[in-house]
Amino acid sequence: MILNLFSGTNEVLLFGVFGIVIILFLLVDLGLLHKGPAKITQKDALLQTIFWIVVSSIFGGLIYFFGGGADDALEYFSAYVTEKALSVDNIFVILLILRYFKIKDEYYHDILFWGILGAILFRAVFIFLGALLIGEFHWILYIFGIFLVYSGIKIFNEDDDMEIEPEKNLLTRWAKKVLPISNEDRGGRFAFIEKGKLWFTPLFLVILLIESTDLIFAVDSIPAAFAITQNEFVIYTSNIFAVMGLRAMFFLLANILDRFYLLQKGLSVVLIFIGVKMLMEMSIVQQGFNMAFGVEHAHIPVIWSFIVIIVALTLSIVLSIMFPQPEEIVEPIETTKN
């Protein structure tokens, strides 16, 4: 069902462009730009963020001209923007993990690079399995829709404070039991050999923890993408382009993330909206609309879905800036003189 609206020639073209861009960037990034531990500056992060937004937008334009037209392009951008917004929570958790393990700033790049590489592979598996299950059991879309509405309500009511407990993570607990873990970071290496024995560093545990948390976030983002479109190519490319820009966003937003405290509310509105949209387009719900209101086909156009997503997220950011959270005032402790 991949690219079911695209012609065979255009399908190969778009696959080729996507593959070349991703592989070329990974090779250049790993082999040329960063040959050792180095701290990413705010300027570099801003330039990389702009670069990936431009590249992602150009690819959306290619989908418009060589793919399925305006609807597929809007679905691509809707999925891309939604995934970008969901990535903000991911960035916050990654930051907590790195701070928990007291990782040096100059090691952040390599950790995030391999974390993103794992995300690319795991997202492909998740999307393939999701498409396969939907193809065999169409009723799974009901579950996706209900889950998104539930997730949106849960996120809206969640407290802003978030804690991580790496010692309770099943993957890291398994790694500590099975693998020889050193207490040394060895200059940013993930593993080393000493006296003929292979040792893993704490940085390796950090990557495992980041990968496992990304899988948890994928549980939200993949159903959200399927709620926007069932075109696997559009889902995967929008997801991966958003993930590829995640590292740059991390370095750009790490120190100012707390200012956008209402973004979580905006994201919850988006999840509820696309969950309701998915449920509205299911056959049983359509029959209910027909019986109750005489509406034969209840459908929200793609352009309105895109507008709602953009407005909800933009408004949450603007309101966060206009009405910043008041800083906590710590009362001095009074002491008594004997």
Coordinates of C-alpha atoms in Angstrom, one line a residue:
M1 CA 0.0 0.0 0.0
I2 CA 3.1 2.3 0.1
L3 CA 2.7 5.4 -2.1
N4 CA -0.7 4.1 -3.3
L5 CA -1.4 7.5 -4.9
F6 CA 2.0 7.9 -6.6
S7 CA 3.0 6.6 -10.0
G8 CA 5.8 4.0 -10.2
T9 CA 8.4 6.3 -11.6
N10 CA 7.7 9.1 -9.1
E11 CA 7.7 6.6 -6.2
V12 CA 11.2 5.5 -7.1
L13 CA 12.3 9.1 -7.4
L14 CA 11.0 10.2 -4.1
F15 CA 12.4 7.1 -2.3
G16 CA 15.8 7.8 -3.9
V17 CA 15.8 11.4 -2.9
F18 CA 14.8 10.6 0.7
G19 CA 17.4 7.8 1.0
I20 CA 20.2 9.9 -0.4
V21 CA 19.5 12.8 1.8
I22 CA 19.4 10.7 5.0
I23 CA 22.4 8.5 4.3
L24 CA 24.5 11.4 3.0
F25 CA 23.8 13.5 6.1
L26 CA 24.6 10.6 8.5
L27 CA 27.9 9.9 6.7
V28 CA 29.0 13.5 6.5
D29 CA 27.9 14.1 10.1
L30 CA 29.7 11.1 11.5
G31 CA 32.8 11.2 9.3
L32 CA 33.5 14.9 8.6
L33 CA 31.8 17.3 10.8
H34 CA 32.4 15.7 14.2
K35 CA 35.5 13.5 14.5
G36 CA 35.7 13.8 18.2
P37 CA 33.9 15.0 21.4
A38 CA 32.9 18.6 20.9
K39 CA 30.2 20.9 22.4
I40 CA 27.6 22.2 20.0
T41 CA 27.1 25.9 20.1
Q42 CA 23.8 27.7 20.1
K43 CA 24.6 29.2 16.6
D44 CA 25.4 25.7 15.1
A45 CA 22.2 24.4 16.6
L46 CA 20.1 27.2 15.1
L47 CA 21.7 26.7 11.7
Q48 CA 21.1 23.0 11.8
T49 CA 17.5 23.5 12.9
I50 CA 16.9 25.9 10.0
F51 CA 18.7 23.5 7.6
W52 CA 16.4 20.5 8.5
I53 CA 13.2 22.6 8.4
V54 CA 14.2 23.8 4.9
V55 CA 15.1 20.3 3.7
S56 CA 11.9 18.9 5.2
S57 CA 9.9 21.6 3.5
I58 CA 11.6 21.0 0.1
F59 CA 10.7 17.3 0.4
G60 CA 7.1 18.2 1.1
G61 CA 7.2 20.3 -2.1
L62 CA 8.5 17.3 -4.0
I63 CA 5.6 15.2 -2.7
Y64 CA 3.3 17.9 -4.0
F65 CA 4.8 18.1 -7.5
F66 CA 5.8 14.5 -8.0
G67 CA 3.5 12.7 -5.6
G68 CA -0.2 12.8 -4.8
G69 CA -0.8 16.5 -5.0
A70 CA -2.0 19.0 -2.4
D71 CA -3.7 16.5 -0.1
D72 CA -0.7 14.3 0.3
A73 CA 1.6 17.3 0.8
L74 CA -0.7 18.7 3.5
E75 CA -0.8 15.3 5.2
Y76 CA 3.0 15.2 5.1
F77 CA 3.3 18.6 6.7
S78 CA 0.6 17.8 9.3
A79 CA 2.4 14.6 10.3
Y80 CA 5.7 16.5 10.3
V81 CA 4.6 19.3 12.5
T82 CA 2.8 16.9 14.9
E83 CA 5.9 14.8 15.2
K84 CA 8.0 17.9 15.8
A85 CA 5.7 19.0 18.6
L86 CA 5.8 15.5 20.2
S87 CA 9.6 15.6 20.0
V88 CA 9.6 18.5 22.5
D89 CA 8.6 16.1 25.3
N90 CA 11.2 13.7 24.0
I91 CA 13.9 16.4 24.2
F92 CA 12.9 17.1 27.8
V93 CA 13.3 13.5 28.8
I94 CA 16.6 13.1 27.0
L95 CA 17.9 16.2 28.9
L96 CA 16.8 14.7 32.2
I97 CA 18.6 11.5 31.3
L98 CA 21.8 13.3 30.4
R99 CA 21.7 15.4 33.5
Y100 CA 20.9 12.4 35.7
F101 CA 24.0 10.6 34.5
K102 CA 26.0 13.8 34.7
I103 CA 27.2 13.4 31.1
K104 CA 29.6 16.1 29.8
D105 CA 28.3 18.5 27.2
E106 CA 30.9 17.5 24.6
Y107 CA 29.6 13.9 24.6
Y108 CA 26.0 14.9 23.8
H109 CA 26.5 15.0 20.0
D110 CA 27.6 11.3 19.7
I111 CA 25.0 10.0 22.1
L112 CA 22.2 11.8 20.2
F113 CA 23.6 10.7 16.8
W114 CA 23.4 7.0 17.7
G115 CA 20.1 7.6 19.5
I116 CA 18.6 9.1 16.3
L117 CA 20.1 6.3 14.1
G118 CA 18.3 3.8 16.3
A119 CA 15.1 5.8 16.2
I120 CA 15.2 5.7 12.3
L121 CA 15.4 1.9 12.3
F122 CA 12.8 1.4 15.1
R123 CA 10.3 3.9 13.5
A124 CA 10.6 1.9 10.2
V125 CA 9.7 -1.3 12.1
F126 CA 6.8 0.4 14.0
I127 CA 5.3 1.9 10.8
F128 CA 5.6 -1.3 8.8
L129 CA 3.9 -3.3 11.6
G130 CA 1.2 -0.7 12.0
A131 CA 0.5 -0.7 8.3
L132 CA 0.5 -4.5 8.2
L133 CA -2.0 -4.7 11.1
I134 CA -4.3 -2.0 9.7
G135 CA -4.3 -3.8 6.4
E136 CA -5.3 -7.1 8.1
F137 CA -7.5 -5.7 10.9
H138 CA -9.0 -2.3 10.0
W139 CA -10.7 -2.0 13.3
I140 CA -7.3 -1.3 14.9
L141 CA -7.9 2.3 13.8
Y142 CA -10.7 2.5 16.4
I143 CA -8.1 1.6 19.0
F144 CA -5.7 4.2 17.6
G145 CA -8.4 6.9 17.7
I146 CA -9.5 6.1 21.3
F147 CA -5.9 5.9 22.4
L148 CA -5.0 9.3 21.0
V149 CA -8.0 11.0 22.7
Y150 CA -7.1 9.3 25.9
S151 CA -3.4 10.4 25.5
G152 CA -4.5 13.9 24.8
I153 CA -6.6 14.1 27.9
K154 CA -3.9 12.5 30.0
I155 CA -1.2 15.0 28.8
F156 CA -3.6 17.9 29.3
N157 CA -4.1 16.9 33.0
E158 CA -0.5 15.9 33.6
D159 CA 1.7 17.9 36.0
D160 CA 4.6 19.7 34.3
D161 CA 7.1 18.1 36.6
M162 CA 8.6 15.0 35.2
E163 CA 11.0 12.6 36.9
I164 CA 13.0 9.7 35.4
E165 CA 14.0 6.6 37.2
P166 CA 16.7 4.8 35.1
E167 CA 17.1 2.1 37.8
K168 CA 13.5 0.9 37.0
N169 CA 14.1 0.7 33.2
L170 CA 13.9 -2.9 32.2
L171 CA 16.5 -2.5 29.4
T172 CA 19.1 -0.9 31.6
R173 CA 18.5 -3.3 34.5
W174 CA 19.0 -6.2 32.0
A175 CA 22.2 -4.6 30.7
K176 CA 23.7 -4.1 34.1
K177 CA 23.0 -7.8 34.9
V178 CA 24.3 -9.2 31.7
L179 CA 27.0 -6.8 30.5
P180 CA 30.3 -5.7 32.2
I181 CA 29.7 -2.0 32.9
S182 CA 32.7 0.2 33.7
N183 CA 32.4 3.3 35.8
E184 CA 34.7 5.2 33.4
D185 CA 33.5 7.1 30.3
R186 CA 36.9 6.6 28.6
G187 CA 36.8 9.9 26.7
G188 CA 33.3 9.5 25.3
R189 CA 33.7 5.9 24.1
F190 CA 30.8 3.5 24.4
A191 CA 32.9 0.4 24.9
F192 CA 36.6 -0.6 25.3
I193 CA 38.7 -3.7 25.6
E194 CA 41.0 -4.1 28.6
K195 CA 43.1 -7.1 29.3
G196 CA 41.2 -9.0 26.6
K197 CA 37.8 -8.3 28.1
L198 CA 35.1 -6.1 26.5
W199 CA 33.7 -3.4 28.8
F200 CA 30.8 -1.0 28.3
T201 CA 30.8 2.5 29.6
P202 CA 28.0 4.5 31.3
L203 CA 27.5 6.2 27.9
F204 CA 26.3 2.9 26.5
L205 CA 23.7 2.7 29.2
V206 CA 22.5 6.2 28.4
I207 CA 22.0 5.3 24.7
L208 CA 20.0 2.2 25.7
L209 CA 17.8 4.4 28.0
I210 CA 17.3 7.0 25.3
E211 CA 16.3 4.3 22.7
S212 CA 13.9 2.7 25.1
T213 CA 12.2 6.1 25.9
D214 CA 12.0 6.8 22.2
L215 CA 10.1 3.6 21.7
I216 CA 7.7 4.8 24.4
F217 CA 7.2 8.1 22.6
A218 CA 6.7 6.3 19.3
V219 CA 3.6 4.7 20.9
D220 CA 2.0 8.2 20.7
S221 CA 3.6 9.5 17.5
I222 CA 3.0 6.5 15.2
P223 CA -0.8 6.3 15.9
A224 CA -1.0 10.1 15.6
A225 CA 0.6 9.9 12.1
F226 CA -1.8 7.1 11.1
A227 CA -4.6 9.3 12.2
I228 CA -3.5 11.9 9.8
T229 CA -2.8 9.6 6.8
Q230 CA -2.6 5.9 6.1
N231 CA 0.1 6.4 3.4
E232 CA 3.2 4.7 4.9
F233 CA 5.7 6.6 2.8
V234 CA 4.3 10.0 4.0
I235 CA 4.2 8.7 7.6
Y236 CA 7.8 7.4 7.5
T237 CA 9.4 10.4 5.7
S238 CA 7.6 13.0 7.9
N239 CA 8.6 11.0 11.0
I240 CA 12.2 10.6 10.0
F241 CA 12.7 14.2 8.9
A242 CA 11.3 15.4 12.2
V243 CA 13.6 12.9 14.1
M244 CA 16.6 14.0 12.1
G245 CA 16.1 17.6 13.3
L246 CA 15.6 16.4 16.8
R247 CA 19.2 16.7 17.9
A248 CA 19.6 20.3 16.6
M249 CA 16.3 21.2 18.4
F250 CA 17.8 19.7 21.6
F251 CA 20.8 22.0 21.6
L252 CA 18.6 24.9 20.6
L253 CA 15.9 24.4 23.2
A254 CA 17.7 22.7 26.1
N255 CA 18.1 25.9 28.0
I256 CA 14.8 27.6 27.2
L257 CA 12.4 24.6 27.1
D258 CA 10.7 25.5 30.4
R259 CA 9.5 28.8 28.9
F260 CA 7.0 27.0 26.6
Y261 CA 5.0 25.6 29.5
L262 CA 1.7 25.7 27.5
L263 CA 3.1 23.7 24.6
Q264 CA 2.0 20.5 26.4
K265 CA -1.6 21.8 26.5
G266 CA -1.5 22.7 22.8
L267 CA -0.1 19.2 22.0
S268 CA -2.9 17.6 24.0
V269 CA -5.5 19.5 21.9
V270 CA -3.8 18.3 18.7
L271 CA -3.9 14.6 19.9
I272 CA -7.5 14.9 20.9
F273 CA -8.4 16.5 17.6
I274 CA -6.7 14.0 15.3
G275 CA -8.1 11.1 17.5
V276 CA -11.6 12.4 17.1
K277 CA -11.0 13.0 13.4
M278 CA -9.9 9.4 13.0
L279 CA -13.0 8.1 14.8
M280 CA -15.3 10.3 12.8
E281 CA -14.1 8.8 9.6
M282 CA -14.7 5.2 10.7
S283 CA -17.7 3.4 9.1
I284 CA -19.7 2.7 12.4
V285 CA -19.3 6.4 13.4
Q286 CA -20.3 7.5 9.9
Q287 CA -23.5 5.4 10.2
G288 CA -24.2 7.1 13.6
F289 CA -23.9 10.5 12.0
N290 CA -26.2 9.5 9.2
M291 CA -28.8 8.2 11.6
A292 CA -28.6 11.1 14.0
F293 CA -28.0 14.1 11.7
G294 CA -28.7 12.8 8.2
V295 CA -25.1 13.4 7.3
E296 CA -23.9 10.8 4.9
H297 CA -20.2 11.4 5.2
A298 CA -18.7 13.3 8.1
H299 CA -15.2 14.3 7.0
I300 CA -12.7 17.0 8.1
P301 CA -10.7 18.2 5.1
V302 CA -7.0 17.9 5.2
I303 CA -6.5 21.6 5.0
W304 CA -8.6 22.2 8.1
S305 CA -6.6 19.5 10.0
F306 CA -3.4 21.3 9.1
I307 CA -4.8 24.6 10.2
V308 CA -6.0 23.3 13.5
I309 CA -2.6 21.7 14.3
I310 CA -0.6 24.8 13.4
V311 CA -3.0 27.2 15.3
A312 CA -3.1 25.0 18.4
L313 CA 0.7 24.7 18.6
T314 CA 1.5 28.3 17.6
L315 CA -1.1 29.7 20.1
S316 CA 0.4 27.6 22.9
I317 CA 3.9 28.9 22.2
V318 CA 2.7 32.6 21.8
L319 CA 0.7 32.5 25.0
S320 CA 3.6 30.9 26.9
I321 CA 5.8 33.9 25.9
M322 CA 3.1 36.5 26.5
F323 CA 2.2 35.1 29.9
P324 CA 5.3 33.6 31.4
Q325 CA 5.2 31.5 34.5
P326 CA 5.9 33.4 37.7
E327 CA 9.3 32.5 39.1
E328 CA 9.1 30.6 42.4
I329 CA 10.1 32.8 45.3
V330 CA 12.0 31.0 48.0
E331 CA 11.3 32.4 51.4
P332 CA 14.5 32.9 53.5
I333 CA 14.7 30.7 56.6
E334 CA 14.5 32.7 59.8
T335 CA 17.0 31.9 62.5
T336 CA 16.7 32.7 66.1
K337 CA 19.6 33.9 68.2
N338 CA 20.2 32.3 71.5

